[in-house]
Amino acid sequence: MTGASMTVETISRHRCFGGIQGIHRHVSAETGTPMRFSVFVPPQAEHGPVPVLWFLSGLTCTEENFTVKAGAQRVAAELGLMLVAPDTSPRGDGVPDDPQGAYDFGLGAGFYVDAVQDPWARHYRMYSYITRELPQVLASAFPVDRTRQGISGHSMGGHGALTIALKNPGRFRSVSAFAPIAAPMACPWGEKALGRYLGPDRRDWRAYDACALIEDGHRLEALLVDQGGADQFLETQLRPDLLEAACAGAGIPLTLRRQPGYDHSYYFIASFMEDHLRWHAARLTERG
């Protein structure tokens, strides 16, 4: 990455549960586009750096879905957690989209990978954006504690949270997910995205598949996953059974909670968000 801009523009800013909820924008060197992201700064940040929880959203989403619908700010303010929600893909003039306008590829569907195939390779660099560039931008403008960070996400974003945490050992003290795409190599969404972004060699896909990464030796200290039992994508796209088997085989402590009657929506996420925030806070406030 070269030429990263640390200049952060504030698009909106609102007082919220004693803290500040903002939407921000900067020019990304990784994606070659302006990128928006949401930050909730808890009231404890007035006294020094605070722990950070990253939340990666799913297909069709922007930074606003989690910010507006998850209901996370009240508990985050109590716990002293900064919440960071990036956009899900590059956007703007010249950024290619799915030729048929499908929702599961292109704009809003970056899959948190670094694309290597044309025409996607120039702009679709969400893995490097999330793991390298945005953390630097965030630290330049907000009181973040770089040693105490967690990551979570929903659906495609759950896939992103798992793969990013697995590939960056020690970076995140806590990891969770809501209805993650657990094995993208074994579902239509993942096969389409990984094939187009990375090319036809399935061996290259393993670096962006949580179950494959676990099979290849990557580990997490612990993992919390909530999955709705009435999720319309459960059997065909999400495959928590494969994640459960991979974690069992690797000895990764997995708390997989199957929630009867819940679907794939933000009503599901909002219902269990407080549990996830407290899960992360317990690990992010540990000393040592």
Short mmCIF file of C-alpha atoms in Angstrom, two decimals:
data_model
loop_
_atom_site.label_atom_id
_atom_site.label_comp_id
_atom_site.label_asym_id
_atom_site.label_seq_id
_atom_site.Cartn_x
_atom_site.Cartn_y
_atom_site.Cartn_z
CA MET A 1 0.00 0.00 0.00
CA THR A 2 1.33 3.40 -0.98
CA GLY A 3 -0.12 6.85 -0.77
CA ALA A 4 -2.70 6.07 1.92
CA SER A 5 -4.61 9.16 2.95
CA MET A 6 -4.97 9.69 6.70
CA THR A 7 -7.33 12.62 6.14
CA VAL A 8 -10.73 11.65 7.53
CA GLU A 9 -13.85 13.56 6.54
CA THR A 10 -16.80 13.47 8.92
CA ILE A 11 -20.09 13.05 7.05
CA SER A 12 -22.36 12.94 10.10
CA ARG A 13 -21.91 13.12 13.86
CA HIS A 14 -24.52 12.54 16.58
CA ARG A 15 -24.46 12.36 20.35
CA CYS A 16 -25.50 8.83 21.34
CA PHE A 17 -25.69 7.25 24.82
CA GLY A 18 -23.05 9.68 26.07
CA GLY A 19 -20.71 8.91 23.17
CA ILE A 20 -20.52 9.95 19.53
CA GLN A 21 -21.87 8.06 16.53
CA GLY A 22 -20.23 9.19 13.31
CA ILE A 23 -20.06 8.30 9.64
CA HIS A 24 -16.72 9.09 8.03
CA ARG A 25 -14.98 8.96 4.65
CA HIS A 26 -11.40 8.87 3.41
CA VAL A 27 -9.59 8.20 0.14
CA SER A 28 -8.28 4.64 0.06
CA ALA A 29 -5.04 3.71 -1.61
CA GLU A 30 -5.94 0.02 -1.49
CA THR A 31 -9.26 0.31 -3.32
CA GLY A 32 -8.48 3.47 -5.28
CA THR A 33 -11.81 4.95 -4.19
CA PRO A 34 -13.33 6.99 -1.39
CA MET A 35 -14.40 4.62 1.40
CA ARG A 36 -17.00 5.23 4.09
CA PHE A 37 -16.96 3.74 7.58
CA SER A 38 -18.94 4.09 10.79
CA VAL A 39 -17.43 4.68 14.23
CA PHE A 40 -19.18 4.76 17.58
CA VAL A 41 -16.88 6.36 20.17
CA PRO A 42 -18.00 5.50 23.72
CA PRO A 43 -17.91 8.08 26.52
CA GLN A 44 -14.89 6.37 28.13
CA ALA A 45 -12.75 7.58 25.20
CA GLU A 46 -12.74 11.04 26.78
CA HIS A 47 -10.20 9.62 29.25
CA GLY A 48 -7.95 7.65 26.90
CA PRO A 49 -7.77 4.86 24.30
CA VAL A 50 -10.54 2.25 24.34
CA PRO A 51 -10.92 -1.30 22.99
CA VAL A 52 -12.26 -1.70 19.45
CA LEU A 53 -14.82 -4.12 18.05
CA TRP A 54 -14.85 -4.38 14.26
CA PHE A 55 -18.13 -5.45 12.65
CA LEU A 56 -18.16 -6.62 9.03
CA SER A 57 -21.51 -6.58 7.27
CA GLY A 58 -23.01 -8.91 4.70
CA LEU A 59 -24.15 -8.92 1.10
CA THR A 60 -25.86 -5.75 -0.18
CA CYS A 61 -24.97 -3.85 3.01
CA THR A 62 -23.05 -0.63 3.62
CA GLU A 63 -21.59 0.74 6.85
CA GLU A 64 -25.06 1.98 7.82
CA ASN A 65 -26.86 -1.36 8.24
CA PHE A 66 -25.09 -2.34 11.44
CA THR A 67 -25.00 1.24 12.68
CA VAL A 68 -28.75 1.82 12.33
CA LYS A 69 -30.25 -1.64 12.84
CA ALA A 70 -28.12 -3.63 15.30
CA GLY A 71 -28.91 -1.59 18.42
CA ALA A 72 -25.34 -1.91 19.64
CA GLN A 73 -24.51 1.59 20.89
CA ARG A 74 -26.25 1.50 24.29
CA VAL A 75 -24.38 -1.58 25.52
CA ALA A 76 -21.14 -0.50 23.83
CA ALA A 77 -21.35 2.78 25.74
CA GLU A 78 -21.80 0.87 29.00
CA LEU A 79 -18.87 -1.45 28.25
CA GLY A 80 -16.56 1.21 26.80
CA LEU A 81 -16.24 -0.41 23.36
CA MET A 82 -15.56 1.51 20.18
CA LEU A 83 -17.57 0.07 17.28
CA VAL A 84 -16.16 0.23 13.76
CA ALA A 85 -18.25 -0.81 10.74
CA PRO A 86 -16.62 -0.50 7.29
CA ASP A 87 -18.41 -0.61 3.96
CA THR A 88 -18.57 -3.98 2.20
CA SER A 89 -16.96 -3.07 -1.12
CA PRO A 90 -15.39 -0.23 -3.08
CA ARG A 91 -17.84 2.08 -4.83
CA GLY A 92 -17.71 4.95 -7.30
CA ASP A 93 -17.00 5.81 -10.91
CA GLY A 94 -15.05 3.10 -12.68
CA VAL A 95 -15.65 0.39 -10.07
CA PRO A 96 -16.97 -2.68 -11.90
CA ASP A 97 -20.14 -4.45 -10.83
CA ASP A 98 -21.72 -7.78 -11.68
CA PRO A 99 -22.65 -7.58 -15.39
CA GLN A 100 -26.14 -8.92 -14.66
CA GLY A 101 -26.59 -6.70 -11.62
CA ALA A 102 -26.75 -9.67 -9.23
CA TYR A 103 -26.76 -8.84 -5.52
CA ASP A 104 -24.21 -11.50 -4.56
CA PHE A 105 -21.21 -10.22 -6.52
CA GLY A 106 -19.57 -6.86 -7.20
CA LEU A 107 -20.84 -3.75 -5.45
CA GLY A 108 -21.85 -4.57 -1.89
CA ALA A 109 -20.25 -8.00 -2.20
CA GLY A 110 -16.49 -7.62 -1.81
CA PHE A 111 -16.23 -10.86 0.22
CA TYR A 112 -13.25 -9.42 2.14
CA VAL A 113 -10.73 -10.78 -0.37
CA ASP A 114 -7.96 -9.25 -2.44
CA ALA A 115 -9.06 -9.95 -6.01
CA VAL A 116 -6.44 -11.00 -8.54
CA GLN A 117 -8.60 -11.36 -11.64
CA ASP A 118 -9.45 -8.51 -14.02
CA PRO A 119 -11.45 -6.32 -13.94
CA TRP A 120 -11.81 -6.75 -10.17
CA ALA A 121 -8.14 -6.66 -9.09
CA ARG A 122 -7.68 -2.88 -9.16
CA HIS A 123 -10.43 -1.96 -6.71
CA TYR A 124 -11.61 -5.09 -4.91
CA ARG A 125 -8.93 -5.25 -2.22
CA MET A 126 -11.13 -5.47 0.85
CA TYR A 127 -8.87 -7.87 2.75
CA SER A 128 -5.91 -5.49 2.69
CA TYR A 129 -8.19 -2.53 3.24
CA ILE A 130 -9.66 -4.03 6.42
CA THR A 131 -6.45 -5.53 7.80
CA ARG A 132 -3.91 -2.86 6.89
CA GLU A 133 -5.18 0.47 5.67
CA LEU A 134 -8.30 1.20 7.69
CA PRO A 135 -6.65 0.32 11.04
CA GLN A 136 -3.96 2.91 10.29
CA VAL A 137 -6.55 5.51 9.34
CA LEU A 138 -8.58 4.73 12.45
CA ALA A 139 -5.58 5.00 14.77
CA SER A 140 -4.65 8.36 13.24
CA ALA A 141 -8.03 9.91 14.02
CA PHE A 142 -9.56 8.08 17.00
CA PRO A 143 -8.44 7.02 20.52
CA VAL A 144 -8.08 3.32 19.80
CA ASP A 145 -6.27 0.75 21.92
CA ARG A 146 -4.34 -1.23 19.31
CA THR A 147 -3.66 -4.06 21.76
CA ARG A 148 -7.31 -4.74 22.56
CA GLN A 149 -9.35 -5.44 19.45
CA GLY A 150 -12.07 -7.90 18.53
CA ILE A 151 -13.89 -8.75 15.31
CA SER A 152 -17.38 -9.91 14.41
CA GLY A 153 -19.64 -9.94 11.38
CA HIS A 154 -22.79 -11.21 9.73
CA SER A 155 -23.16 -13.61 6.80
CA MET A 156 -20.52 -12.55 4.24
CA GLY A 157 -19.13 -10.37 7.02
CA GLY A 158 -19.07 -13.35 9.37
CA HIS A 159 -16.97 -15.12 6.74
CA GLY A 160 -14.72 -12.05 6.66
CA ALA A 161 -14.39 -11.91 10.44
CA LEU A 162 -13.48 -15.59 10.70
CA THR A 163 -10.96 -15.64 7.87
CA ILE A 164 -9.30 -12.38 8.91
CA ALA A 165 -8.96 -13.55 12.51
CA LEU A 166 -7.63 -16.94 11.48
CA LYS A 167 -5.03 -15.41 9.15
CA ASN A 168 -3.84 -12.81 11.66
CA PRO A 169 -3.06 -14.72 14.88
CA GLY A 170 -2.76 -12.52 17.95
CA ARG A 171 -4.36 -9.56 16.23
CA PHE A 172 -7.82 -10.05 17.74
CA ARG A 173 -8.48 -11.05 21.32
CA SER A 174 -12.08 -12.01 20.57
CA VAL A 175 -13.97 -13.37 17.56
CA SER A 176 -17.67 -13.93 16.94
CA ALA A 177 -20.11 -14.17 14.06
CA PHE A 178 -23.79 -14.11 13.19
CA ALA A 179 -24.84 -16.68 10.56
CA PRO A 180 -21.44 -16.69 8.84
CA ILE A 181 -20.77 -18.15 5.41
CA ALA A 182 -18.65 -20.78 7.09
CA ALA A 183 -17.37 -22.70 4.06
CA PRO A 184 -17.55 -20.54 0.92
CA MET A 185 -15.83 -23.23 -1.15
CA ALA A 186 -18.90 -25.40 -0.52
CA CYS A 187 -21.74 -22.98 -1.29
CA PRO A 188 -23.06 -21.11 -4.36
CA TRP A 189 -22.32 -17.62 -3.00
CA GLY A 190 -18.73 -18.51 -2.23
CA GLU A 191 -18.04 -20.47 -5.39
CA LYS A 192 -19.26 -17.56 -7.51
CA ALA A 193 -17.31 -14.90 -5.61
CA LEU A 194 -14.07 -16.77 -5.09
CA GLY A 195 -14.06 -18.08 -8.66
CA ARG A 196 -14.49 -14.63 -10.18
CA TYR A 197 -12.25 -12.70 -7.78
CA LEU A 198 -9.47 -15.29 -7.48
CA GLY A 199 -9.66 -17.44 -10.60
CA PRO A 200 -10.48 -21.11 -11.30
CA ASP A 201 -7.79 -22.78 -9.16
CA ARG A 202 -9.63 -23.85 -6.00
CA ARG A 203 -6.34 -24.16 -4.14
CA ASP A 204 -6.19 -20.36 -4.16
CA TRP A 205 -9.61 -20.18 -2.53
CA ARG A 206 -8.49 -21.90 0.65
CA ALA A 207 -6.96 -18.68 2.00
CA TYR A 208 -10.47 -17.22 2.17
CA ASP A 209 -12.43 -20.18 3.55
CA ALA A 210 -12.67 -20.51 7.35
CA CYS A 211 -13.06 -24.29 7.35
CA ALA A 212 -10.14 -24.73 4.93
CA LEU A 213 -7.96 -22.40 6.99
CA ILE A 214 -8.69 -24.44 10.11
CA GLU A 215 -7.92 -27.66 8.23
CA ASP A 216 -4.64 -26.05 7.13
CA GLY A 217 -3.56 -25.35 10.71
CA HIS A 218 -4.90 -21.88 11.54
CA ARG A 219 -6.42 -21.53 15.00
CA LEU A 220 -8.60 -19.34 17.22
CA GLU A 221 -8.59 -19.31 21.01
CA ALA A 222 -12.40 -19.32 21.14
CA LEU A 223 -15.36 -18.54 18.91
CA LEU A 224 -18.98 -17.54 19.47
CA VAL A 225 -21.47 -18.08 16.61
CA ASP A 226 -25.22 -17.51 16.58
CA GLN A 227 -27.27 -19.09 13.82
CA GLY A 228 -31.00 -18.65 13.23
CA GLY A 229 -32.91 -21.91 12.85
CA ALA A 230 -35.35 -20.35 10.36
CA ASP A 231 -32.62 -18.77 8.23
CA GLN A 232 -33.53 -19.28 4.59
CA PHE A 233 -29.85 -19.63 3.68
CA LEU A 234 -28.94 -22.11 6.43
CA GLU A 235 -28.57 -25.34 4.46
CA THR A 236 -27.43 -24.07 1.08
CA GLN A 237 -25.14 -21.11 1.84
CA LEU A 238 -24.06 -20.96 5.49
CA ARG A 239 -23.19 -24.56 6.47
CA PRO A 240 -22.49 -24.15 10.23
CA ASP A 241 -22.23 -27.94 10.41
CA LEU A 242 -18.96 -27.76 8.49
CA LEU A 243 -17.60 -25.10 10.83
CA GLU A 244 -18.64 -27.16 13.84
CA ALA A 245 -16.82 -30.21 12.46
CA ALA A 246 -13.70 -28.22 11.59
CA CYS A 247 -13.49 -26.65 15.05
CA ALA A 248 -14.08 -30.01 16.74
CA GLY A 249 -11.32 -31.59 14.71
CA ALA A 250 -8.89 -28.77 15.53
CA GLY A 251 -9.80 -28.43 19.20
CA ILE A 252 -11.07 -24.88 18.80
CA PRO A 253 -13.59 -24.02 21.55
CA LEU A 254 -16.73 -23.14 19.58
CA THR A 255 -19.95 -21.92 21.16
CA LEU A 256 -22.48 -22.48 18.37
CA ARG A 257 -25.94 -21.36 19.42
CA ARG A 258 -28.78 -22.42 17.15
CA GLN A 259 -31.63 -20.00 17.74
CA PRO A 260 -35.05 -21.50 16.86
CA GLY A 261 -37.35 -19.35 14.76
CA TYR A 262 -34.83 -16.64 13.87
CA ASP A 263 -34.09 -15.74 10.26
CA HIS A 264 -31.16 -14.00 8.52
CA SER A 265 -32.26 -10.43 9.20
CA TYR A 266 -31.08 -7.67 11.51
CA TYR A 267 -33.98 -8.53 13.82
CA PHE A 268 -31.97 -11.69 14.55
CA ILE A 269 -28.73 -9.75 14.98
CA ALA A 270 -30.30 -7.16 17.28
CA SER A 271 -31.79 -9.92 19.43
CA PHE A 272 -28.37 -11.33 20.35
CA MET A 273 -26.09 -8.31 19.88
CA GLU A 274 -25.82 -7.64 23.60
CA ASP A 275 -24.57 -11.19 24.20
CA HIS A 276 -21.85 -10.71 21.60
CA LEU A 277 -20.80 -7.32 22.96
CA ARG A 278 -20.44 -8.76 26.45
CA TRP A 279 -18.54 -11.76 25.06
CA HIS A 280 -16.06 -9.40 23.41
CA ALA A 281 -15.83 -7.01 26.36
CA ALA A 282 -14.96 -9.84 28.76
CA ARG A 283 -11.97 -10.73 26.59
CA LEU A 284 -10.95 -7.22 25.59
CA THR A 285 -10.80 -5.97 29.17
CA GLU A 286 -8.57 -8.80 30.39
CA ARG A 287 -5.11 -7.63 31.29
CA GLY A 288 -1.93 -9.35 30.26
#
